[in-house]
C-alpha cells in the first residue's frame, strides 16, 4: 500500500454509503446470471470464492500472524470491519485444522491510542523468553506495526513503530504489552510489517522489517528489546515501489540450509502494481548475502501480494498471500466483502542452470476438496478440444493437470454462456506463460485490469507441466512444478462453466487430469 492523503481523508469522511445489502444482492443476482441458491456448489453470492478464505463481510488485505499451534492453523488478517474499503486497520482472525476449511473468529486486535494495527507476524514463544507465560504456559506473541494517523497528519516521519501483544488462550484473546512500542521509529516514513522468527544457532529472535527501500534486520532475546543487525537491498532487486511485508525463511535443499528473503513491492510488479520478489542466499544471524543479484518474482500474476509464511510448521514452509492488488483492490465488483487469500502453497527450492529458484505448489491438504475426476490419455489437440463434454458438472471450481511434450503454443480457456473468456496459455516463440483477462467479463472498473499478463518459462525441461486451480473468480497457475506461478482474479458476467483447450499448431497431451473441487464454505472438517 502506498499511504496517501486521499485514502486517509476518505477514512474520516466515510463517503461510502451503502444501500441495504439485501437490495444490492438481489439486483446482483438478477443481472449476473449467477445462481440464487447453491447448486453443485454452495455458491450464493457472485464471485465468492468457495475454497479460498474470505471474510464474511467487509474489507481484508494482507494475511498476518499466520501460525500453527496445537493442531490449529491461525490466520490473522488486515481487516476493516466497517466498510468494504481500506480503513483503520484491525487484525481479523480465522482458524482451520487443514488450511482449507476456515472458521472466522472474533476480531483479535483493535486500533488503540498508539494507532491502527498494521501487518505483522506471530510466534509461539516456546521458551517463554518474553515472560508473558504464567505457570508454564506457552505464550503466543504477535509482533505488528502500530500506524499512528494523528502523527501522520502532523507530518511527522515517525508515525509507524513496532508493538507486541500476547495470548495465553491460543489466540482467542490478546493483551497488548504495556511497554509498547518495542521498536521506535528512527525517522523512516515506511517502517513496518515485522516478520519474526527464532534463530536457533544464536538463540535469539530475528525481526525482518520493511524500511522504505530496503529491509532492516533486528535481533532480540525476549521480543521486547530490539537492536539493529544490518540492512539489505538498498541497491538490489526491484525498486519500482515501496518495500513491504518481508519474510526471511530457510529451506533445506540437498542437505544444505539455504535462506530466502521475500519482499513485496508496490507498485513495480512485473505485470503492474503489487507483487513479491525474492532473493536466495545465506544468513548468519546478522546479515543476508544473496547468491545472485537478479530480480526474481515469486508469482507473475497480479493477485498474490504481501504473502508470508506460517510460523511453527516444522519442516514444511507454507505461504499464503493476499489475492488482490493495490491497483484495483478497493474497486473490484464484489459486494459484501473484498478480497481473498491465495491457496496455501508449499515453498521449496529448485536448481536451474546452477541457480536457485523458489517453487510454490498447492499444499496436499487441498486434496480433501477433490470431487468427480476424469483422466484423458494421449490427446491430440489441433484447433479446439472441448473438455466440457466430460466436465459437465463444471461449477467454476476445478483443478486441471496436464503435461505436454511438444511445447507448441496452446491455451486453456474458461468460457461461459455470455461469451466471456479467460485465457491461460503458453507462447512458444516468447517462451512465456500468460493469462489474458481482456475478455473475461467486468474489466472496466480499473483501466489496467483487462491486461494480458506474462511470465517467463524458467524450466529447461522438454516436458511442460501445468496445474491450474480455478475457484469461481480466480485462477492459480503452477507451471513446471511451481517454478513459474501466476495468480489472477477475474469477474465474469456468469460462472465460467465451460473449458476448452486450443492449439493452432497442435499439441499432444499424454495425460490430462480434470478434478472437480468441492466448496469448503460452511462444511466442517
Ligand atoms: C501491504 C500493506 C502493509 C501495511 C498494510 C496496511 O499491503 O501496505 O505494508 O502494513 O498493508 O493495511
CSV table of C-alpha atoms in Angstrom, one decimal, residues 198-206 219-221 229 283-287:
chain,number,residue,atom,x,y,z
A,198,UNK,CA,13.7,-17.8,16.0
A,199,UNK,CA,17.4,-18.1,15.1
A,200,UNK,CA,18.4,-21.2,16.9
A,201,UNK,CA,22.3,-21.1,16.4
A,202,UNK,CA,22.4,-17.8,18.4
A,203,UNK,CA,19.2,-18.4,20.4
A,204,UNK,CA,17.7,-15.1,19.5
A,205,UNK,CA,14.7,-13.7,17.7
A,206,UNK,CA,15.3,-12.0,14.3
A,219,UNK,CA,17.6,-9.1,16.9
A,220,UNK,CA,16.1,-9.6,20.4
A,221,UNK,CA,16.5,-12.0,23.3
A,229,UNK,CA,21.8,-6.0,13.0
A,283,UNK,CA,22.0,-15.6,6.6
A,284,UNK,CA,24.5,-15.7,9.5
A,285,UNK,CA,22.3,-14.3,12.2
A,286,UNK,CA,23.4,-10.8,11.4
A,287,UNK,CA,23.2,-10.2,7.7
